[in-house]
Short mmCIF file of C-alpha atoms in Angstrom, two decimals:
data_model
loop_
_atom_site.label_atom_id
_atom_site.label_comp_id
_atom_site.label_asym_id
_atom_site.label_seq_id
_atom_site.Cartn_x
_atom_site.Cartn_y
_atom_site.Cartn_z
CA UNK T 1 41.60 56.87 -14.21
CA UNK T 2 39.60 53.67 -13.80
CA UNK T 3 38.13 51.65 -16.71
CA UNK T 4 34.89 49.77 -15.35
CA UNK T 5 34.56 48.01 -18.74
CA UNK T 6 33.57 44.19 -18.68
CA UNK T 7 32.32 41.33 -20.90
CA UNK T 8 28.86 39.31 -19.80
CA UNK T 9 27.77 36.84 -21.83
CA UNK T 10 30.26 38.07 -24.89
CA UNK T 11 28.54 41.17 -24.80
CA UNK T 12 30.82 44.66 -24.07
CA UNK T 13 29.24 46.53 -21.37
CA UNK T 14 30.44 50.06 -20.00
CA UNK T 15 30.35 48.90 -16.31
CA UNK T 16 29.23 45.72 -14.16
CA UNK T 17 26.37 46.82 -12.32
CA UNK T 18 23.61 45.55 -14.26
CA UNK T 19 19.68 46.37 -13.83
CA UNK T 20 17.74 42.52 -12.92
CA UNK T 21 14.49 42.28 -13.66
CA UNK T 22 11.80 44.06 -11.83
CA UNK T 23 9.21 46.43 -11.94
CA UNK T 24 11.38 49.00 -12.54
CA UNK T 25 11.87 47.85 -16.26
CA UNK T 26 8.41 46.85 -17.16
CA UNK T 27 8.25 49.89 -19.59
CA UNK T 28 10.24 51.48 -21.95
CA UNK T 29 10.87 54.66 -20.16
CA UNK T 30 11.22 52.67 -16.69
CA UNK T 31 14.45 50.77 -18.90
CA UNK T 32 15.64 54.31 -19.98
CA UNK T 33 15.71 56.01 -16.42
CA UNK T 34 17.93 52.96 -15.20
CA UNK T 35 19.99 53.02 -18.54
CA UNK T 36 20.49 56.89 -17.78
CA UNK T 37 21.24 56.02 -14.47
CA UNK T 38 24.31 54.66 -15.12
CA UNK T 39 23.02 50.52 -15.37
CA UNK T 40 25.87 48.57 -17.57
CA UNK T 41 22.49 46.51 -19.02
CA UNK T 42 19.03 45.97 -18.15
CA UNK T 43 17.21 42.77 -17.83
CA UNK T 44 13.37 43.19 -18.78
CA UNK T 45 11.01 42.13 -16.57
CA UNK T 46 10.13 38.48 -16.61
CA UNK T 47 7.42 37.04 -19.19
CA UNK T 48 6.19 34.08 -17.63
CA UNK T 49 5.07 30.74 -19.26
CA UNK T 50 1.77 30.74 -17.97
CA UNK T 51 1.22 33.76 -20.19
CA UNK T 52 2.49 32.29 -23.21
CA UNK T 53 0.29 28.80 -22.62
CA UNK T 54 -2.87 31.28 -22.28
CA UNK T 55 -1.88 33.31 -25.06
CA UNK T 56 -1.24 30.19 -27.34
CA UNK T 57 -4.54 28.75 -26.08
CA UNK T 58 -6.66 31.57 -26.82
CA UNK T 59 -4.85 32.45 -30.32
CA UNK T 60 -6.21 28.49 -31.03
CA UNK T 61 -9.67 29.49 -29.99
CA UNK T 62 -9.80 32.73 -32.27
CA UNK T 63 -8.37 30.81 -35.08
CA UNK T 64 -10.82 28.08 -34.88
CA UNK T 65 -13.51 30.51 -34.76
CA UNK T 66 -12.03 32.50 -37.70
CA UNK T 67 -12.10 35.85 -36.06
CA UNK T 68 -10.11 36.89 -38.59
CA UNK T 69 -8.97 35.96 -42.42
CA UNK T 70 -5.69 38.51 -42.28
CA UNK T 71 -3.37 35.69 -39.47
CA UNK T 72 -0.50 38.89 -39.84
CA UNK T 73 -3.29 41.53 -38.55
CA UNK T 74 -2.86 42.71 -34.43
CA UNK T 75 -6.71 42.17 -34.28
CA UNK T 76 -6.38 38.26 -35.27
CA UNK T 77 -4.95 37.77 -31.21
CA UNK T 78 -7.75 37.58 -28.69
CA UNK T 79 -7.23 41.37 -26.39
CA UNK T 80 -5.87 39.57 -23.41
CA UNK T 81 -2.67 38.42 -25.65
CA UNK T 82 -1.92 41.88 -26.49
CA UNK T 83 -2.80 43.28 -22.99
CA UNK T 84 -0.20 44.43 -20.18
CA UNK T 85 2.02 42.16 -19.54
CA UNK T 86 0.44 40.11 -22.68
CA UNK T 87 3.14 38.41 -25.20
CA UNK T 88 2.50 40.69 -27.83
CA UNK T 89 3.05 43.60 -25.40
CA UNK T 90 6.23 42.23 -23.86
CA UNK T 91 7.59 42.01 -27.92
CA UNK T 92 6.46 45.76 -28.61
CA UNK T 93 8.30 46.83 -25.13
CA UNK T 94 11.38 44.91 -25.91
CA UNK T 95 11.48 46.25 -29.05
CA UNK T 96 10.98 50.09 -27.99
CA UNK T 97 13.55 49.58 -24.83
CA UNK T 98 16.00 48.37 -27.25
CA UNK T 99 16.03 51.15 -29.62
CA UNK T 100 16.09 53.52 -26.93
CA UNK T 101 19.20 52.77 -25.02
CA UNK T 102 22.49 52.69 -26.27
CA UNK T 103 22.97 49.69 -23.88
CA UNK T 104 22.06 46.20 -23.98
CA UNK T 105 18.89 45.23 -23.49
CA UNK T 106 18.17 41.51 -21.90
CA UNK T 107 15.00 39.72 -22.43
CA UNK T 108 13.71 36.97 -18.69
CA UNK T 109 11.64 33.84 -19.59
CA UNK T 110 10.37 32.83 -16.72
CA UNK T 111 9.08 29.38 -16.68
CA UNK T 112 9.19 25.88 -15.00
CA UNK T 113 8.87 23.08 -17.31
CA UNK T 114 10.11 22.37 -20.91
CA UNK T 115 7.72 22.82 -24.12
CA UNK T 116 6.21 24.72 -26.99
CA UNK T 117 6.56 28.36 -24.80
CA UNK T 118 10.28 28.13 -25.03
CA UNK T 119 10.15 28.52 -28.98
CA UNK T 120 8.86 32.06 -28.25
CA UNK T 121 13.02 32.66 -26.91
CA UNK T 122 13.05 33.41 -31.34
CA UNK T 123 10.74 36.51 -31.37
CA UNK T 124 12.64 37.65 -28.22
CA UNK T 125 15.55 37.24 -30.10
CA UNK T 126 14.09 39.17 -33.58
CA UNK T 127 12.15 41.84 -31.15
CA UNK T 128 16.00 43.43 -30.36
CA UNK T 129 17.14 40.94 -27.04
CA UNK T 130 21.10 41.43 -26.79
CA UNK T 131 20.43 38.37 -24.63
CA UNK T 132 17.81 35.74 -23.11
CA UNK T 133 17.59 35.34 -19.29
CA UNK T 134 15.92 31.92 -18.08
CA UNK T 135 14.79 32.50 -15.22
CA UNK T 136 13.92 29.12 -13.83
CA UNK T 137 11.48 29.43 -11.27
CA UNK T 138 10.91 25.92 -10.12
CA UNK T 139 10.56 24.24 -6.45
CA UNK T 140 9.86 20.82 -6.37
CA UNK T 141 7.33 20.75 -3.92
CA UNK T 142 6.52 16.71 -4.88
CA UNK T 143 7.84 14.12 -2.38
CA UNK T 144 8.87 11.56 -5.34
CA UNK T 145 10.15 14.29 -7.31
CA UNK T 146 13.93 13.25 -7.38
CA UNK T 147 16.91 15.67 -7.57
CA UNK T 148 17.95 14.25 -10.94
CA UNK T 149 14.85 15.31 -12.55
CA UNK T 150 14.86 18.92 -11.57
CA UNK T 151 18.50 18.86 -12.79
CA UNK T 152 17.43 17.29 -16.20
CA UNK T 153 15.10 19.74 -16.39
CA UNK T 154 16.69 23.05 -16.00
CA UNK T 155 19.19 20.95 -19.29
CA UNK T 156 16.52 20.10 -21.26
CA UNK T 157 15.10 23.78 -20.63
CA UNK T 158 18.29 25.67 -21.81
CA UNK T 159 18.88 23.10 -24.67
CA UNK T 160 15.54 23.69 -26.02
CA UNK T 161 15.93 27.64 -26.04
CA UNK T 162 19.53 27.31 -27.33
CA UNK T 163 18.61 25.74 -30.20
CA UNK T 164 16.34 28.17 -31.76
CA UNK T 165 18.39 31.16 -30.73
CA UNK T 166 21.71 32.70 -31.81
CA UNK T 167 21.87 35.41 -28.94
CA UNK T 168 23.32 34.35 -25.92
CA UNK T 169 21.46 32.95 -23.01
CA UNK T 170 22.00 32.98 -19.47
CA UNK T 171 20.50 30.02 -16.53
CA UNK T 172 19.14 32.06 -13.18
CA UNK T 173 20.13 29.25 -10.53
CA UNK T 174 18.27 28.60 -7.31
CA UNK T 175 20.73 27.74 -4.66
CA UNK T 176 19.15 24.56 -3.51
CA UNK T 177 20.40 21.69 -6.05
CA UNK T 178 22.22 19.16 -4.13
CA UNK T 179 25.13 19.63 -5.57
CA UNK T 180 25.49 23.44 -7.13
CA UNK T 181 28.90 22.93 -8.54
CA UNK T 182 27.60 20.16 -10.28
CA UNK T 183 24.65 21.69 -11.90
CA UNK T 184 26.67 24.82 -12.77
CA UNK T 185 28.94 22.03 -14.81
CA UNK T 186 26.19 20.40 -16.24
CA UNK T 187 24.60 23.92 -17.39
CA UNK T 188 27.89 24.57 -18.76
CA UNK T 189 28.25 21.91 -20.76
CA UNK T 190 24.96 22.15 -22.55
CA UNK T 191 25.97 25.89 -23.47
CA UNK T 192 24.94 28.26 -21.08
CA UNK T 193 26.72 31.54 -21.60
CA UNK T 194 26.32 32.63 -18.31
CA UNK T 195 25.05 31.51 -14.90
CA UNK T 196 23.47 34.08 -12.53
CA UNK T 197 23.60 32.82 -8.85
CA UNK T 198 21.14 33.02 -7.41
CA UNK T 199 17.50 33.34 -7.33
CA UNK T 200 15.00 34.61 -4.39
CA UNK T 201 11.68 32.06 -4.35
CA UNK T 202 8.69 33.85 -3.28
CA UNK T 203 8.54 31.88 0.29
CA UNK T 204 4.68 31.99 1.71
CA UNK T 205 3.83 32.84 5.23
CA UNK T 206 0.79 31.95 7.61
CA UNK T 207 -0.51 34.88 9.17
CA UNK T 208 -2.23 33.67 12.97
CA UNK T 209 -4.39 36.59 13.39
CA UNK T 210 -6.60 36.18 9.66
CA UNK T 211 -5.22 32.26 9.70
CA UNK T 212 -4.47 32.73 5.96
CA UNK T 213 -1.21 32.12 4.00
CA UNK T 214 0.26 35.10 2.80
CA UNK T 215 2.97 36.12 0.38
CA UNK T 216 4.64 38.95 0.41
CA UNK T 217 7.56 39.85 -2.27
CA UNK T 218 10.45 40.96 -0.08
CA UNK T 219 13.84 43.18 -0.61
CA UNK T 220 17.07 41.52 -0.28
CA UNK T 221 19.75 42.40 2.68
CA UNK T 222 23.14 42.03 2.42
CA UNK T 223 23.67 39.10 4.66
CA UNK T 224 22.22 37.22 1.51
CA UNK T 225 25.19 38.26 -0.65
CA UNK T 226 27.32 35.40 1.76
CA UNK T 227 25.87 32.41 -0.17
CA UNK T 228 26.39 33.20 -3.94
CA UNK T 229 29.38 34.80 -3.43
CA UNK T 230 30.84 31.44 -2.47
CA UNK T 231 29.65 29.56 -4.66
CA UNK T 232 31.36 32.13 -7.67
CA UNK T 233 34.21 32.36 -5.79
CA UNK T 234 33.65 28.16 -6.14
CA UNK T 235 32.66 28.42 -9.86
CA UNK T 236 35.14 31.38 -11.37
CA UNK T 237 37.90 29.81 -13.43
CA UNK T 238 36.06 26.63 -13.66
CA UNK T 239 33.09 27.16 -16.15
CA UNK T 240 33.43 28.78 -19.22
CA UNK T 241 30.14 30.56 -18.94
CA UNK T 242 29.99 33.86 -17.37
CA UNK T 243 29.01 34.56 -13.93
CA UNK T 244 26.22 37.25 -13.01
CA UNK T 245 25.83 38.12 -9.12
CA UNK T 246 22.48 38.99 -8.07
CA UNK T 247 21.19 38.87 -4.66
CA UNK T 248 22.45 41.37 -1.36
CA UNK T 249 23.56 44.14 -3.28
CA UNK T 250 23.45 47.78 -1.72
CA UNK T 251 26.34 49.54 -1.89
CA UNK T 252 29.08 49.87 -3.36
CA UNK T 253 31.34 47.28 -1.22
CA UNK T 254 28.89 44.74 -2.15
CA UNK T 255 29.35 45.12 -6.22
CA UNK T 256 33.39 45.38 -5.05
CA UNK T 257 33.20 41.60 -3.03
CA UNK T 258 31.32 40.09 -5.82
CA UNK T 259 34.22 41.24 -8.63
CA UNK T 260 36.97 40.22 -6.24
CA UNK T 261 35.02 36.70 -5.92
CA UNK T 262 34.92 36.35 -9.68
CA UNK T 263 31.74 37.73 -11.03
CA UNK T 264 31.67 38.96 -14.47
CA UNK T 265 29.05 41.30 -13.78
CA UNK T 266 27.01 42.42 -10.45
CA UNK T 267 22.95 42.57 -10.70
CA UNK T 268 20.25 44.37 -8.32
CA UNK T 269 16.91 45.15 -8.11
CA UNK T 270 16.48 45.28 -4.36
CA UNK T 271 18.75 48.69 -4.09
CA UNK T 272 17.35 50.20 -7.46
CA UNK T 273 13.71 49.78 -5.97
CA UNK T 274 14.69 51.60 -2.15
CA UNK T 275 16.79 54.23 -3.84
CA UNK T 276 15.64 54.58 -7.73
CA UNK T 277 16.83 53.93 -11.21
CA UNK T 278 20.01 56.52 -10.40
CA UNK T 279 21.47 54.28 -7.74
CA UNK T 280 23.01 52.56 -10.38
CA UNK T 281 25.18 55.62 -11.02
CA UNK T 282 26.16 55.58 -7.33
CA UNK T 283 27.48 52.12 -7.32
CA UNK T 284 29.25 52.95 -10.36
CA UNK T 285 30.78 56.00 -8.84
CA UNK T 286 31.59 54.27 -5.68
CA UNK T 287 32.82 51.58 -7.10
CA UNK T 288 35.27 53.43 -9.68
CA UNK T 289 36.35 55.56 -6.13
CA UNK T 290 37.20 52.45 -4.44
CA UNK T 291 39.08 50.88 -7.36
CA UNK T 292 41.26 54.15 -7.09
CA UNK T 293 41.74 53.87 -3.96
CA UNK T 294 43.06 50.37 -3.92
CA UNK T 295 45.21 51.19 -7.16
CA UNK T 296 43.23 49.08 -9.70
CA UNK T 297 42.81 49.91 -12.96
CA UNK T 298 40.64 47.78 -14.53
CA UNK T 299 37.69 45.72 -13.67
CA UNK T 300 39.79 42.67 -15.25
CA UNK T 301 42.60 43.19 -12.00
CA UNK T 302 39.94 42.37 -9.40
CA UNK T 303 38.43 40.18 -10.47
CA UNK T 304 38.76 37.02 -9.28
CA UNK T 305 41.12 37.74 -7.27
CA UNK T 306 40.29 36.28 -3.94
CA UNK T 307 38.55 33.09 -5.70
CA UNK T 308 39.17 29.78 -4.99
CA UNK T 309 42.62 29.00 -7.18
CA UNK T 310 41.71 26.89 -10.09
CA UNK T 311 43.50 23.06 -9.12
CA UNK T 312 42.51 23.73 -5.27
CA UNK T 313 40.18 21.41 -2.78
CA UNK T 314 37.28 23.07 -2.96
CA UNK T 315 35.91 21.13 -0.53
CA UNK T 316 38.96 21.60 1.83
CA UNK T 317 38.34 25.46 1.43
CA UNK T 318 34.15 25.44 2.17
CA UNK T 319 35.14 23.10 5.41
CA UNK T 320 38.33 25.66 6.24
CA UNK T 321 35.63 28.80 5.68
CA UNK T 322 33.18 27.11 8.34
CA UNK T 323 35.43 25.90 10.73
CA UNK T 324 37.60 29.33 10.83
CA UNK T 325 33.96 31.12 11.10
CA UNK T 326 33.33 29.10 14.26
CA UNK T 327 36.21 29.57 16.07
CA UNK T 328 36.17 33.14 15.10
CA UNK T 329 32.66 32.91 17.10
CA UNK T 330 33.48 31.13 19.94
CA UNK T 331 36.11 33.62 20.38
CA UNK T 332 33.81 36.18 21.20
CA UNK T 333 31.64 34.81 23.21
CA UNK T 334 32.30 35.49 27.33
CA UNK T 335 31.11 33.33 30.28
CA UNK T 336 27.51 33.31 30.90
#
């Protein structure tokens, strides 16, 4: 008999395959069907800073113009605030979701800079969030933007959202900081509870035919799985925050190379979206299968245990990796 229990962000959940955000939890019944499914946790879909910033700005407008003497009253915010995908909305959805799984129930901020919209991490926090998700969505795409101030950024980002919260909150990394062990550290230090590695940017594409730029939200493969499972196999044992995977995840041997790299917990959207909110219950059933198979018991006996060992050359292993991968290559290559 297996036991698939684990720990994310101090939080006890019954299994590590966790729901990420996506449009498959952008209503209450969407985060039911994938907590029914067999997800260890959901992560809501993503409210975005732009929405606060508009919803803050038109809340000003109403208020100056005294639409209404009752500030407590639903009918005091302007209808776009309280409109799909609207703050307001995202509160009454977070709330519902929450008291209608028996699991936990993750709130995403997704913004880029630091200011006022990271206060609104509180009513997350009161509206029934288990945990906060910062979803950092930021490419410098500034020439004289240097590294050091996207670094000090994503800091001054979690610091701000840390200090008017008591739940736990997690960093989503991108994968291109010049030095990810570093940032990880940094993150660390300022109190991240977790780090999930890594995030997917949204890259645009010129189309010759219309001669537009397009962009088109694509599904992970699991070729992409290579990269963050590296870098946790890098980080595990050497941060004290937890470590999500997300990223290359659709089947069960994926969620199985993640644990055995040191991930706390395994996320996907990309396999819930081709196969549906009970894939989750696959993975888990795979997963316990294979843990049978290979005669572990627990969750806690895999993992980690083909990361890097804590006190090794990190460096030394990355260069070892590459260098064994190319002569692997070459090795299979004939004569032309």
């Amino acid at each position: 008999m297996t036991d698939l229990a684990t720990r994310y962000l101090g939080l006890e959940l019954r299994n590590p395959v966790v729901a990420s955000a996506s449009p498959l939890s952008n209503s209450a019944d969407g985060v039911r069907r994938l907590a029914d499914g067999g997800a260890g946790a959901v992560v809501l879909y993503s409210l975005f800073e732009e929405q606060l910033r508009q919803a803050a700005a038109r809340d000003a407008a109403a208020a100056e113009a005294g639409t209404d003497s009752f500030a407590e009253s639903l009918s005091y915010f302007p209808s776009a605030a309280n409109a799909d995908g609207g703050p307001r909305h995202y509160l009454s959805l977070l709330e519902r979701a929450a008291a209608a799984v028996d699991v936990p129930v993750i709130a995403s901020l997704n913004g880029s800079t630091t200011g006022g919209w990271t206060d609104y991490a509180r009513a997350l926090q009161d509206a029934g969030a288990a945990a906060i998700e910062l979803n950092i969505y930021h490419l410098p795409g500034g020439p004289m933007v240097t590294g050091r101030d996207v670094e000090q950024r994503h800091v001054e980002i979690l610091t701000t959202v840390k200090a008017v919260v008591s739940v736990p909150v997690a960093v989503k990394l991108s994968p291109y900081f010049s030095s990810t062990g570093e940032i990880a550290h940094r993150l660390d230090q300022a109190g991240a509870d977790g780090l999930v590695l890594f995030n997917r940017f949204l890259q645009p594409d010129i189309d010759p035919e219309t001669l537009t730029v397009t962009v088109r939200p694509g599904l992970s493969a699991q070729a992409e799985g290579r990269l963050p499972r590296a870098w946790i196999a890098l980080l595990a044992g050497r941060v004290h925050a937890s470590l999500a995977a997300t990223t290359g995840v659709e089947d069960a041997t994926d969620v199985a190379k993640y644990l055995l790299a040191g991930a706390d917990v395994v996320m996907t959207a990309s396999a819930l979206l081709r196969h549906g909110p009970g894939y989750a219950g696959v993975l888990v059933d795979e997963l316990s299968g294979w843990m049978a198979r290979k005669g572990f018991r627990t969750v806690g006996e895999l993992r980690g245990l083909l990361s890097v060992p804590a006190g090794g050359d990190e460096a030394g292993y990355a260069r070892a990796s590459y260098v064994t991968a190319l002569q692997e290559a070459n090795r299979h290559v004939g004569p032309w």
